Short mmCIF file of C-alpha atoms in Angstrom, two decimals:
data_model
loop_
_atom_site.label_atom_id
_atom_site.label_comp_id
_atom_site.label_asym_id
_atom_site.label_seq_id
_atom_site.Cartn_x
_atom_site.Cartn_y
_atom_site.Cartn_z
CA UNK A 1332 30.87 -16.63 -33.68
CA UNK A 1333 29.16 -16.59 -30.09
CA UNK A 1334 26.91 -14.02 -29.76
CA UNK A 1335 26.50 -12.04 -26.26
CA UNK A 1336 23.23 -12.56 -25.23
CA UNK A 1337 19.98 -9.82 -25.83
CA UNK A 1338 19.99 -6.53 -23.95
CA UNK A 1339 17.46 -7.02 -20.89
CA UNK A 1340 15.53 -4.07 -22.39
CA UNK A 1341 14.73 -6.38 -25.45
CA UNK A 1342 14.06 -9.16 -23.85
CA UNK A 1343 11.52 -7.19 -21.69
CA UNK A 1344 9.63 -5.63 -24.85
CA UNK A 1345 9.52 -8.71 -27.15
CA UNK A 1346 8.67 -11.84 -24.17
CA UNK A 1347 5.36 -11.32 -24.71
CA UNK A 1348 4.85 -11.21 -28.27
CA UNK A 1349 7.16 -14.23 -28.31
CA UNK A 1350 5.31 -16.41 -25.77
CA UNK A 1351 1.98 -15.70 -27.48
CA UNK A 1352 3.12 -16.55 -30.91
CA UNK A 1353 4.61 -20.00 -29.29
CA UNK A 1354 1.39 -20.53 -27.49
CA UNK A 1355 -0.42 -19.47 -31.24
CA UNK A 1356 1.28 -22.80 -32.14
CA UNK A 1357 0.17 -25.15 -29.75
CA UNK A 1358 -0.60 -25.45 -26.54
CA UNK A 1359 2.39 -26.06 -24.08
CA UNK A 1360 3.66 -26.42 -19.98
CA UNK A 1361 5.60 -24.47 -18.88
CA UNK A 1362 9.47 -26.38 -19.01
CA UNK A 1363 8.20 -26.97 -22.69
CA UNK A 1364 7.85 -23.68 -23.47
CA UNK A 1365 11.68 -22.79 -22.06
CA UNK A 1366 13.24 -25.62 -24.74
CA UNK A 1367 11.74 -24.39 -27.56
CA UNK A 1368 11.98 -20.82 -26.80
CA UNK A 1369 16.01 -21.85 -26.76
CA UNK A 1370 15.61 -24.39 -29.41
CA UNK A 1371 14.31 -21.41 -31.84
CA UNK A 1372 15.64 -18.44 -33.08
CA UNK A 1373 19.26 -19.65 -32.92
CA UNK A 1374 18.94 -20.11 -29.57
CA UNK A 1375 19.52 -16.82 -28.49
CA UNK A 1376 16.23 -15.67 -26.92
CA UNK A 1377 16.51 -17.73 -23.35
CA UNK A 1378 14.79 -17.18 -20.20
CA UNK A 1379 15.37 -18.93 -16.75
CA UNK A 1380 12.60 -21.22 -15.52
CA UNK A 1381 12.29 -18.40 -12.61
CA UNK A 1382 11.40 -15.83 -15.19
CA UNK A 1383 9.10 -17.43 -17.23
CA UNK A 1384 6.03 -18.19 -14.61
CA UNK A 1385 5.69 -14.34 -13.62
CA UNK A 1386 5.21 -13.89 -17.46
CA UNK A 1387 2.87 -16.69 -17.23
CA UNK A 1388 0.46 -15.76 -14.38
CA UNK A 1389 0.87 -12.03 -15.88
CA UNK A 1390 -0.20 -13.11 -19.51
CA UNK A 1391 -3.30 -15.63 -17.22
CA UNK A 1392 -4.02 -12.39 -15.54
CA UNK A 1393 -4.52 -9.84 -18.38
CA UNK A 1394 -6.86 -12.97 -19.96
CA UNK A 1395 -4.34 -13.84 -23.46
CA UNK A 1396 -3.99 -17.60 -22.49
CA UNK A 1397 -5.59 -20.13 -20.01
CA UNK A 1398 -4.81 -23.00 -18.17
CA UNK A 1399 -5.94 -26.48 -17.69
CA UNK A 1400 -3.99 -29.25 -15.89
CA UNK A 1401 -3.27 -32.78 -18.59
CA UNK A 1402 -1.66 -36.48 -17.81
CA UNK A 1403 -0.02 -37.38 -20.79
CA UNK A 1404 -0.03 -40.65 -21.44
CA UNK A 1405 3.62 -41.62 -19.86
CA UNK A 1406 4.20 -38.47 -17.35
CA UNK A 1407 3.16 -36.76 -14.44
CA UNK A 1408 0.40 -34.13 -14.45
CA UNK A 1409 1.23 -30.62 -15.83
CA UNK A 1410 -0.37 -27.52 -16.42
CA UNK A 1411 -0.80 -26.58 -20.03
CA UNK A 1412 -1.57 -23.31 -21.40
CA UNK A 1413 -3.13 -21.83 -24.16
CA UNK A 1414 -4.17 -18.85 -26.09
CA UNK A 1415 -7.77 -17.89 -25.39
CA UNK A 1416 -9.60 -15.71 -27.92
CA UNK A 1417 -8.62 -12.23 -26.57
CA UNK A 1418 -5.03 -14.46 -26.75
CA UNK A 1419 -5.71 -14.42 -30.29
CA UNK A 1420 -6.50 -10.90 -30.95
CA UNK A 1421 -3.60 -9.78 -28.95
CA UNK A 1422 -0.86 -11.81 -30.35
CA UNK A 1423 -2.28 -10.70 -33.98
CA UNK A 1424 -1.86 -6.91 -33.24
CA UNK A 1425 1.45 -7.18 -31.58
CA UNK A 1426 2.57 -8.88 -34.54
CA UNK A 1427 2.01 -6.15 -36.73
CA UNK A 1428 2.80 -3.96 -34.26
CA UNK A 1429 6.40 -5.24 -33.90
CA UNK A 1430 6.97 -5.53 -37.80
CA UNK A 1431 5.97 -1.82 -38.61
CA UNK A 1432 8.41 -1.15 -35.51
CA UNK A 1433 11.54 -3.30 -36.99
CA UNK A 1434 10.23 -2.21 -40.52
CA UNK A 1435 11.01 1.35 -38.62
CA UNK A 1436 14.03 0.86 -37.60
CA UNK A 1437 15.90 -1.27 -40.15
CA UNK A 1438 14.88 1.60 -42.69
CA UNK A 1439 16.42 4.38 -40.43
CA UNK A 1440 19.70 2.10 -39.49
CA UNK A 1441 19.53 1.63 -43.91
CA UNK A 1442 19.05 5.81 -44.61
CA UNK A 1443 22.03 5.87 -41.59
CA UNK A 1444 24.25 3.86 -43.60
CA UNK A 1445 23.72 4.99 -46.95
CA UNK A 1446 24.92 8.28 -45.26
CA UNK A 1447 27.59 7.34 -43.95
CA UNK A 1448 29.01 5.48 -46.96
CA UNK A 1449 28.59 9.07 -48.83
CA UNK B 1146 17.06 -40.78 -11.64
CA UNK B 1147 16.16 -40.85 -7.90
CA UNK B 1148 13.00 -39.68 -6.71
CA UNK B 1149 13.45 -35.86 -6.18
CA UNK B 1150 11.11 -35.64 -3.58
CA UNK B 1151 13.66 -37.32 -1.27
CA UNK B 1152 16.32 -34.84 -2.65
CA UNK B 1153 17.19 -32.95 0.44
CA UNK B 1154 18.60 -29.67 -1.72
CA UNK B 1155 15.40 -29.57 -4.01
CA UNK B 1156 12.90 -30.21 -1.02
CA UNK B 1157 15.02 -27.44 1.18
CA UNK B 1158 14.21 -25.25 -1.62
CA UNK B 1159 10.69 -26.26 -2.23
CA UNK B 1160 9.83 -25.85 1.38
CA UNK B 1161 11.00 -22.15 1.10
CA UNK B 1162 9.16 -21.62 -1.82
CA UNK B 1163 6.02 -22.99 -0.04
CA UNK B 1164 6.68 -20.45 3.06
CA UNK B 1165 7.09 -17.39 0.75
CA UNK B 1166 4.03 -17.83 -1.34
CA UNK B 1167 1.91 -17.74 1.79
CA UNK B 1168 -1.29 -17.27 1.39
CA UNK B 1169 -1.30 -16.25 -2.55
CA UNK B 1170 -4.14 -18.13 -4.68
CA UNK B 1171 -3.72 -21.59 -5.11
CA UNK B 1172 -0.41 -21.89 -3.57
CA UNK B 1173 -0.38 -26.03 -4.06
CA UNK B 1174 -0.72 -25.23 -7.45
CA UNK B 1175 2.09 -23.39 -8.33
CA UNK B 1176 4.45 -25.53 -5.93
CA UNK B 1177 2.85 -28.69 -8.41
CA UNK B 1178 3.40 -26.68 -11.26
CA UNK B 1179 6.95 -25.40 -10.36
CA UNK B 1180 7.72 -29.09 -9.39
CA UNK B 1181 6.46 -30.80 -12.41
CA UNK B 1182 8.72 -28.53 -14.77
CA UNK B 1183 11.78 -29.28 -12.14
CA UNK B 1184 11.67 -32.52 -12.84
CA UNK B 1185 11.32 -32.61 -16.29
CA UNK B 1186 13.98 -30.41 -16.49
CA UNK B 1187 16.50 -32.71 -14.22
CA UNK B 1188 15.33 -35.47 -16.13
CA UNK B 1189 16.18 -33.90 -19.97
CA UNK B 1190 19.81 -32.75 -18.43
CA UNK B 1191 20.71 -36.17 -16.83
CA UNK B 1192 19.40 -37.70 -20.23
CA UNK B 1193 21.69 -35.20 -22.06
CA UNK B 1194 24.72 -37.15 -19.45
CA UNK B 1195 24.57 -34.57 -17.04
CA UNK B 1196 25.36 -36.06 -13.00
CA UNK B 1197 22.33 -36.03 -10.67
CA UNK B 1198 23.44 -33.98 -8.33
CA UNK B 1199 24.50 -31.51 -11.06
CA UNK B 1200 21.14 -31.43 -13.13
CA UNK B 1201 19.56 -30.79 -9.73
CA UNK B 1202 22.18 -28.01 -9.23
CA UNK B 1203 21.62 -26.61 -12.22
CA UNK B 1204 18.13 -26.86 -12.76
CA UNK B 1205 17.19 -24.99 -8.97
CA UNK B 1206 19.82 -22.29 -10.53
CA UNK B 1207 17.20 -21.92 -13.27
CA UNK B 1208 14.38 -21.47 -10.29
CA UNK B 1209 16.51 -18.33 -8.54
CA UNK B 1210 16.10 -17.49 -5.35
CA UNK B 1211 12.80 -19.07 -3.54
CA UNK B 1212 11.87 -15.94 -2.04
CA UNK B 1213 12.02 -13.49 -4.60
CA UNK B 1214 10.10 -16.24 -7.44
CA UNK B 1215 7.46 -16.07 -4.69
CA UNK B 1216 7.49 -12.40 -4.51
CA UNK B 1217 7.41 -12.40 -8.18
CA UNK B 1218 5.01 -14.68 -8.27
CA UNK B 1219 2.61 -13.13 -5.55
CA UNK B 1220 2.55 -10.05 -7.60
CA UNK B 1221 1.17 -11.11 -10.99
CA UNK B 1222 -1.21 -14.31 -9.61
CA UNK B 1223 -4.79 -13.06 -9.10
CA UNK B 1224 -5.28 -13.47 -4.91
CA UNK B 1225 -8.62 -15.30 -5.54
CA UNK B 1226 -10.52 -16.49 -2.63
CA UNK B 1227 -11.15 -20.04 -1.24
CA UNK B 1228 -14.49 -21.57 -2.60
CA UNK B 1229 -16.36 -20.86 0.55
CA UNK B 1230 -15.57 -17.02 0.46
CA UNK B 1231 -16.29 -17.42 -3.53
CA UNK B 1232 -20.15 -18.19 -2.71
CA UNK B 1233 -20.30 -16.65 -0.07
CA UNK B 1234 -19.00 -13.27 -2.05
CA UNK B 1235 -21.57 -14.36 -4.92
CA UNK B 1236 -24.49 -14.56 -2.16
CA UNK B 1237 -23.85 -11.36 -1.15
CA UNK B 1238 -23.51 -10.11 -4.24
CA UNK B 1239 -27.03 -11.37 -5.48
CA UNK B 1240 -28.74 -9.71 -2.29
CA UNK B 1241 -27.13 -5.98 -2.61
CA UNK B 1242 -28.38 -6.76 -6.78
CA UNK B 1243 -31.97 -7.54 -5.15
CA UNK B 1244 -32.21 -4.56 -2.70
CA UNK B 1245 -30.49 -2.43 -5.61
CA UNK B 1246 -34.20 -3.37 -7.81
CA UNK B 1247 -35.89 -3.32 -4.76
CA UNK B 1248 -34.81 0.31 -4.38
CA UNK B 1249 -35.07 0.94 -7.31
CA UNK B 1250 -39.13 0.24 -7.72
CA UNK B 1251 -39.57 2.07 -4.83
CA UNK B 1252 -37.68 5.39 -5.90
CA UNK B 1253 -38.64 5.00 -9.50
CA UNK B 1254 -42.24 5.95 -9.74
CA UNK B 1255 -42.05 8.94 -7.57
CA UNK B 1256 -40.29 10.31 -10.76
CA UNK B 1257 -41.12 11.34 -14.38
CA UNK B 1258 -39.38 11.49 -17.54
CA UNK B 1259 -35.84 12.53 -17.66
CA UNK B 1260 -35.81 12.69 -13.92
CA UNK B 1261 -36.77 8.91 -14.05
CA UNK B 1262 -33.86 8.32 -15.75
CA UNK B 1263 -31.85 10.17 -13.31
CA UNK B 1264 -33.46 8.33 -10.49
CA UNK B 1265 -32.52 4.80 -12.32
CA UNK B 1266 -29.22 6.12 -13.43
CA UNK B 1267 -28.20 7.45 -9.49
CA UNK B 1268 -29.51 4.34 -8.08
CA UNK B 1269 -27.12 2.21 -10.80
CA UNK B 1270 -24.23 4.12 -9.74
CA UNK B 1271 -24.80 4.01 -6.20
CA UNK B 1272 -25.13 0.18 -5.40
CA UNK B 1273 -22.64 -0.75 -8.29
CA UNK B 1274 -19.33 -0.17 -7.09
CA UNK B 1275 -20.42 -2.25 -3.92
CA UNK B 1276 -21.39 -5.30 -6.46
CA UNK B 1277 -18.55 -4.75 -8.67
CA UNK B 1278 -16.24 -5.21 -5.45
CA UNK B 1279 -17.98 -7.78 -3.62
CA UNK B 1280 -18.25 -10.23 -7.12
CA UNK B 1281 -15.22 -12.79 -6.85
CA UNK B 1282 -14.70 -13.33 -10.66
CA UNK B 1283 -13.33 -10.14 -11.65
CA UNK B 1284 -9.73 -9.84 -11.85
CA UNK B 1285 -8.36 -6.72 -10.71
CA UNK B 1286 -4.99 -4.63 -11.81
CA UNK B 1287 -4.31 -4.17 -8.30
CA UNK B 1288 -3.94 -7.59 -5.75
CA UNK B 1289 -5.46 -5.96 -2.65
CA UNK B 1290 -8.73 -4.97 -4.92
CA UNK B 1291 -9.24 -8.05 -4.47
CA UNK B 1292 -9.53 -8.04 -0.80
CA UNK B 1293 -12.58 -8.46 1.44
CA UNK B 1294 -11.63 -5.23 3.04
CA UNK B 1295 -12.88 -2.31 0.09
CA UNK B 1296 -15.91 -4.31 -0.54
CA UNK B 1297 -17.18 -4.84 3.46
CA UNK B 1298 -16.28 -0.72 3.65
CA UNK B 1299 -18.61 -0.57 0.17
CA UNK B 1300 -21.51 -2.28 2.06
CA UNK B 1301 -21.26 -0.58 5.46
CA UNK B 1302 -21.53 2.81 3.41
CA UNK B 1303 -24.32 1.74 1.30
CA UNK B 1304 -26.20 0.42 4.32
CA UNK B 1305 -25.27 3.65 6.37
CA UNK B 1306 -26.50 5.72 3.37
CA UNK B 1307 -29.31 3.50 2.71
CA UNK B 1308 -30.76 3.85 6.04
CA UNK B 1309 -30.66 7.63 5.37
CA UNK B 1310 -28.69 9.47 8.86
CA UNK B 1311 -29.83 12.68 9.51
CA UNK B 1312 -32.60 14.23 7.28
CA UNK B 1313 -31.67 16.89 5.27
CA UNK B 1314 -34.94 18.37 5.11
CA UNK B 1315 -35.92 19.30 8.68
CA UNK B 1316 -34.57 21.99 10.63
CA UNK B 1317 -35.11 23.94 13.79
CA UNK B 1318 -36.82 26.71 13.51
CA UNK B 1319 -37.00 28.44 16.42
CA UNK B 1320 -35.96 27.17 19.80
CA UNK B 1321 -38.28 28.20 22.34
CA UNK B 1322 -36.87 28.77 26.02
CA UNK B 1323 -38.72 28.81 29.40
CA UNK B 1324 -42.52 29.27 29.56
CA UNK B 1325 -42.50 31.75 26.23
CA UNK B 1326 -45.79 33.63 24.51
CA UNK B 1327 -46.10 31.77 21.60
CA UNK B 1328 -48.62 34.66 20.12
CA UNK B 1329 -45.13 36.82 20.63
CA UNK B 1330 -43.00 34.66 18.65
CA UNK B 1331 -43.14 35.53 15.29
CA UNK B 1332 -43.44 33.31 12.47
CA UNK B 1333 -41.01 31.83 10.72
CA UNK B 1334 -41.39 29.88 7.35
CA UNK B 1335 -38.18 27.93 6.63
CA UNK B 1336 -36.50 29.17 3.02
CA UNK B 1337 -37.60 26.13 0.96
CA UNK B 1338 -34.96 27.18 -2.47
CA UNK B 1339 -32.29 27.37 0.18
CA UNK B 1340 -33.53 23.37 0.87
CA UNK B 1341 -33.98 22.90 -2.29
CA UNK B 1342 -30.46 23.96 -3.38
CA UNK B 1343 -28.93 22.00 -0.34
CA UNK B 1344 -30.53 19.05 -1.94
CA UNK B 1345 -29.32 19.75 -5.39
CA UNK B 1346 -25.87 19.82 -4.08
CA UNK B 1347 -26.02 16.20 -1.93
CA UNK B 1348 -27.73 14.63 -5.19
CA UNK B 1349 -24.89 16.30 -8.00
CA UNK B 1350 -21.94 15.69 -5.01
CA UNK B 1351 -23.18 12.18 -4.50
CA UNK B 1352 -24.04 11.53 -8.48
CA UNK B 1353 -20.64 12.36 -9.25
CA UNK B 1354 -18.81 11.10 -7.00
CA UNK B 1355 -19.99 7.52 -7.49
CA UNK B 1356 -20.13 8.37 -10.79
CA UNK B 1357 -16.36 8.40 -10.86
CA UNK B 1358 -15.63 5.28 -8.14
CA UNK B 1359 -18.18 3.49 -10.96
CA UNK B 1360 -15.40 4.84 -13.68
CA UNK B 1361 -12.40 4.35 -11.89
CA UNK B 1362 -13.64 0.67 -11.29
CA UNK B 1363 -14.07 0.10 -14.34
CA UNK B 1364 -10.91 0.72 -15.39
CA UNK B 1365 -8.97 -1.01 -12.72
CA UNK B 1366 -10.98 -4.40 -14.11
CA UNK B 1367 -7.45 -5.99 -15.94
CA UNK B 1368 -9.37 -7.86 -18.28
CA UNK B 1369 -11.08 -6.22 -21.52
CA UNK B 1370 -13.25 -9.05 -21.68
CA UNK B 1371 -14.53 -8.83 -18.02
CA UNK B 1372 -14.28 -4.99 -18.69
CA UNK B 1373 -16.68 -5.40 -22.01
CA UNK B 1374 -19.39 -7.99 -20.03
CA UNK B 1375 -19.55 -5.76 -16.88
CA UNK B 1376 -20.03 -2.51 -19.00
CA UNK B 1377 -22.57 -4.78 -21.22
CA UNK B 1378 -24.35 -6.30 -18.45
CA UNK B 1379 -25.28 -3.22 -17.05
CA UNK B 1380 -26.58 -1.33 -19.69
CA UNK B 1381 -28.73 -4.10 -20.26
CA UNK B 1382 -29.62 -3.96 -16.57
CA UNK B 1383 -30.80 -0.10 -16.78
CA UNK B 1384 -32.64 -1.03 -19.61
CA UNK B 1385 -34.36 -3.91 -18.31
CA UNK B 1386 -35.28 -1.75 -15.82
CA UNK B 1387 -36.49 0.97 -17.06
CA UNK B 1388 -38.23 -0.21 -19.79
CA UNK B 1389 -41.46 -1.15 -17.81
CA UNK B 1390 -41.19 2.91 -16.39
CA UNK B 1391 -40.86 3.95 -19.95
CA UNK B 1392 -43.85 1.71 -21.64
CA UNK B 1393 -46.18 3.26 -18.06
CA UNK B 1394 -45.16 6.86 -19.37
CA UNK B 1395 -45.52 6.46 -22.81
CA UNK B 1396 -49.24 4.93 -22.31
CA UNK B 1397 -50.06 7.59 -20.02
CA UNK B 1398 -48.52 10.34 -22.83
CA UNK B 1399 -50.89 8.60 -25.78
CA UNK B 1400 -54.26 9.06 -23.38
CA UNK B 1401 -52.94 12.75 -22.63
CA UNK B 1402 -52.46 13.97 -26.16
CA UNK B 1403 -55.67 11.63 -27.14
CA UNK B 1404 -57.07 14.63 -25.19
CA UNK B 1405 -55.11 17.35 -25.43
CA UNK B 1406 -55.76 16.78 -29.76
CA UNK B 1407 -59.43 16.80 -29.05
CA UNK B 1408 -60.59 20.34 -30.64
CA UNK B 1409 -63.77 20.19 -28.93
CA UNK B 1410 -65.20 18.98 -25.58
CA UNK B 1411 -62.44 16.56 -24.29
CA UNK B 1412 -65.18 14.68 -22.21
CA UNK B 1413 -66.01 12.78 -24.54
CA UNK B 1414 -62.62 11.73 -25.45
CA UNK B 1415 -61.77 10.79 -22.22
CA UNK B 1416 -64.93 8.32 -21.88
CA UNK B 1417 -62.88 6.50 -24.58
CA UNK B 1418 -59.81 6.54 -22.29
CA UNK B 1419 -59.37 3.01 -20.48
CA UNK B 1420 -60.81 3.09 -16.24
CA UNK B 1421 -57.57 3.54 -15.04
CA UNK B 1422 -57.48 7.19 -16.38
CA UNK B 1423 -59.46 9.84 -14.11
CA UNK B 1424 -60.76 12.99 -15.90
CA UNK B 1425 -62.02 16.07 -13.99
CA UNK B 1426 -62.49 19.81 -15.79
CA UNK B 1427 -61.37 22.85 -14.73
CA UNK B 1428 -64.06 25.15 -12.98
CA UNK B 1429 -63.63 27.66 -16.52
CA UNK B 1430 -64.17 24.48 -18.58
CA UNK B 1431 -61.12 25.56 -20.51
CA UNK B 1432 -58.97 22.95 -19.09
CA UNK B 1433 -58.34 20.01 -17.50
CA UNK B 1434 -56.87 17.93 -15.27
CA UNK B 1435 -56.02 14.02 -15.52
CA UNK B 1436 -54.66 11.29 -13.71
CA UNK B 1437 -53.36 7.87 -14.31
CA UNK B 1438 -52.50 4.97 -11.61
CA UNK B 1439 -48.94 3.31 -12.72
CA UNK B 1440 -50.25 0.27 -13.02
CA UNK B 1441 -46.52 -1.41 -11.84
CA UNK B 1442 -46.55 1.24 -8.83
CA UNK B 1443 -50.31 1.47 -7.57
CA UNK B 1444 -49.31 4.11 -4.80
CA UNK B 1445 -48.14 6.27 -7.56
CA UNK B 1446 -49.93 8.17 -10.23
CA UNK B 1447 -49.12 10.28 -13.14
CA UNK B 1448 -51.00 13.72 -13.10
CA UNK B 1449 -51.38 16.75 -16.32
CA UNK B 1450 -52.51 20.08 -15.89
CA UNK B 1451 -53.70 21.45 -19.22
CA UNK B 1452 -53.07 24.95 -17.70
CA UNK B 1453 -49.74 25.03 -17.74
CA UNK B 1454 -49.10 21.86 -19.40
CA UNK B 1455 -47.19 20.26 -16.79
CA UNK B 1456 -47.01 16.54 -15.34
CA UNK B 1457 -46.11 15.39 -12.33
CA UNK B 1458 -46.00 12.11 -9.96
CA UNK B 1459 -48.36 11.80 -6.87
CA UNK B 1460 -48.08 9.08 -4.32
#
């Protein structure tokens, strides 16, 4: 069953958390980051390559990653980024931030049910 | 794949890009950036036996509009300056940071105690949102912080107030017209509290109000880290500078209650006080006065009254 895509609202509140965690992993350029954004989590979190270096330069700004510019071995030069320390930190709290939050709501939308049903 | 910098569609929109980001930090760098992802992009769609023409199509669909990625853009990337501004910024920088000690050992020995502190504290605040501005590594929530404009408007009002403008402390008395009797004229002593409190006022104004630009500063720095070093950095500053101030007072403090403890004659106590100290008794006998010669600040010495138990700074 397609599934129409996330509410802009969403998006907006989670692109962080989501770009740190993937940047947790490894190190990555920007295009790189886009495919396996869409590659993971059924492929429904997406952003357009417009969107993402905003986020990027935002995430540079506040200090969370940094970046350094790498030749692969077959490719042209690219700028890589990665989590810095405060990066770290950040991405750590958020995480438990969002799962108390979804923790939250999934036992509301569960109380909701069970009160509907009766 | 053909080489995209021939592409007339993807160099059209490139170009625009190029224009829009204007003079934002590093502008090369995000065009090389932007670029490099393009093309990787064009290259994984054509793999995937997508046309050319389409992938290209497709992928500058993915980019948006030139103008408004650049607007985007411009807001969230850190204006830094060009490495000439950078050192020259950091030069200037280090030279307000010397005249801010410089002023600092000149001011500092006139006072005593808590007032000392004051003295270092109000001299801190009063140079530092100047340095804080002027410093090209900090990265600011707001772009045109970043400016050359708030920090040359910093420096011509610390040099303005440096150099003092009109003294608060003199005032006309009496103006005399014509060829007057000056045996008529009768004297006039000017109110010194009403100085006194005039003064109060300027200092507590001026102590809080950079007080609060030092604040406010602080909290426009985006980056705890930066944040954390700068508030670090300058504690360790005030320290390191008062510390000397503090180790003068405290020696001076052991020779006074050396005498001050003495039950009997404190002449003879104060022969085993080091040169530096000078020891002369009150006409009564009773008490006595003594003075000390900072040994950092030679113009300046500390002075106790045993009559009222009071010390004070001479110059």
């Amino acid at each position: 069953m397609a599934h129409s895509p996330f509410s802009t609202g969403l998006i907006r509140s989670s692109t962080d958390l989501v770009l740190l965690t993937l940047l947790g992993e490894r190190p990555m350029y920007g295009y790189e980051l886009l495919v396996t954004l869409a590659d993971r989590g059924n492929g429904q979190f997406q952003l357009k390559q417009g969107t993402l270096y905003p986020l990027l330069y935002r995430l540079e700004r506040e200090g969370w990653i940094g970046a350094t510019w790498e030749t692969p071995p077959s490719g042209k030069k690219r700028k890589v980024y990665a989590l810095t320390r405060d990066g770290k930190r950040e991405q750590k709290a958020r995480t438990e931030e969002w799962q108390r939050f979804t923790t939250s709501v999934d036992a509301i939308l569960e109380e909701c049910k069970g009160g509907n049903k009766s | 794949m053909s080489d995209l910098n021939t592409n007339p569609t993807a160099t059209d929109f490139f170009s625009q890009l190029r224009t829009s980001l204007g003079s934002s930090a590093c502008p090369d760098e995000i065009i090389a950036e932007v670029r490099a992802d393009f093309e990787a992009q064009v290259e994984r769609l054509c793999a995937e036996g997508m046309g050319e023409a389409e992938a290209i199509g497709r992928a500058l669909e993915q980019l948006g509009n030139p103008y408004e990625l650049a607007h985007h853009i411009r807001a969230e990337r850190a204006p830094l300056p060009g490495r000439g501004m950078r050192i020259l910024r950091m030069a200037a920088t280090f030279v307000v940071i010397t005249w801010t000690l410089l002023m600092l050992w000149a001011l500092r020995p006139g006072a005593y105690g808590s007032g000392g502190v004051a003295v270092t504290l109000g001299v801190a605040m009063f140079h530092l949102p100047v340095i804080l501005l002027l410093w090209p590594g900090i990265v600011w929530r707001r772009n045109w912080l970043f400016g050359l404009l708030p920090a040359a408007l910093g420096l011509i009002a610390l040099v303005f107030m440096s150099a003092g403008g009109v003294s608060q402390t003199s005032e006309i008395v009496i103006q005399l017209e014509g060829s007057a009797d000056l045996a008529s004229v009768p004297a006039q002593i000017p109110d010194s509290s009403k100085q006194i409190n005039r003064l109060l006022l300027i200092r507590v104004t001026l102590f809080l109000s950079f007080g609060s630009a030092c604040v406010i500063l602080f909290l426009m720095m985006q980056q705890r880290a930066q944040r954390r070093r700068a508030v670090g950095l300058l504690i360790a500053g005030l320290l390191l500078a008062e510390l000397p101030f503090q180790i003068e007072e405290w020696r001076f403090r052991v020779g006074r209650d050396h005498l001050t403890s003495q039950s009997g004659a404190p002449e003879q106590a104060a022969e085993e006080l080091s040169p530096r100290y000078r020891y002369r008794p009150d006409s009564d006998e009773n008490d006595f006065f003594l003075s000390w010669s900072r040994p950092i600040s030679p113009g300046f010495a500390l002075c106790y009254g045993s009559e009222r138990d009071e010390t004070w700074v001479i110059d």
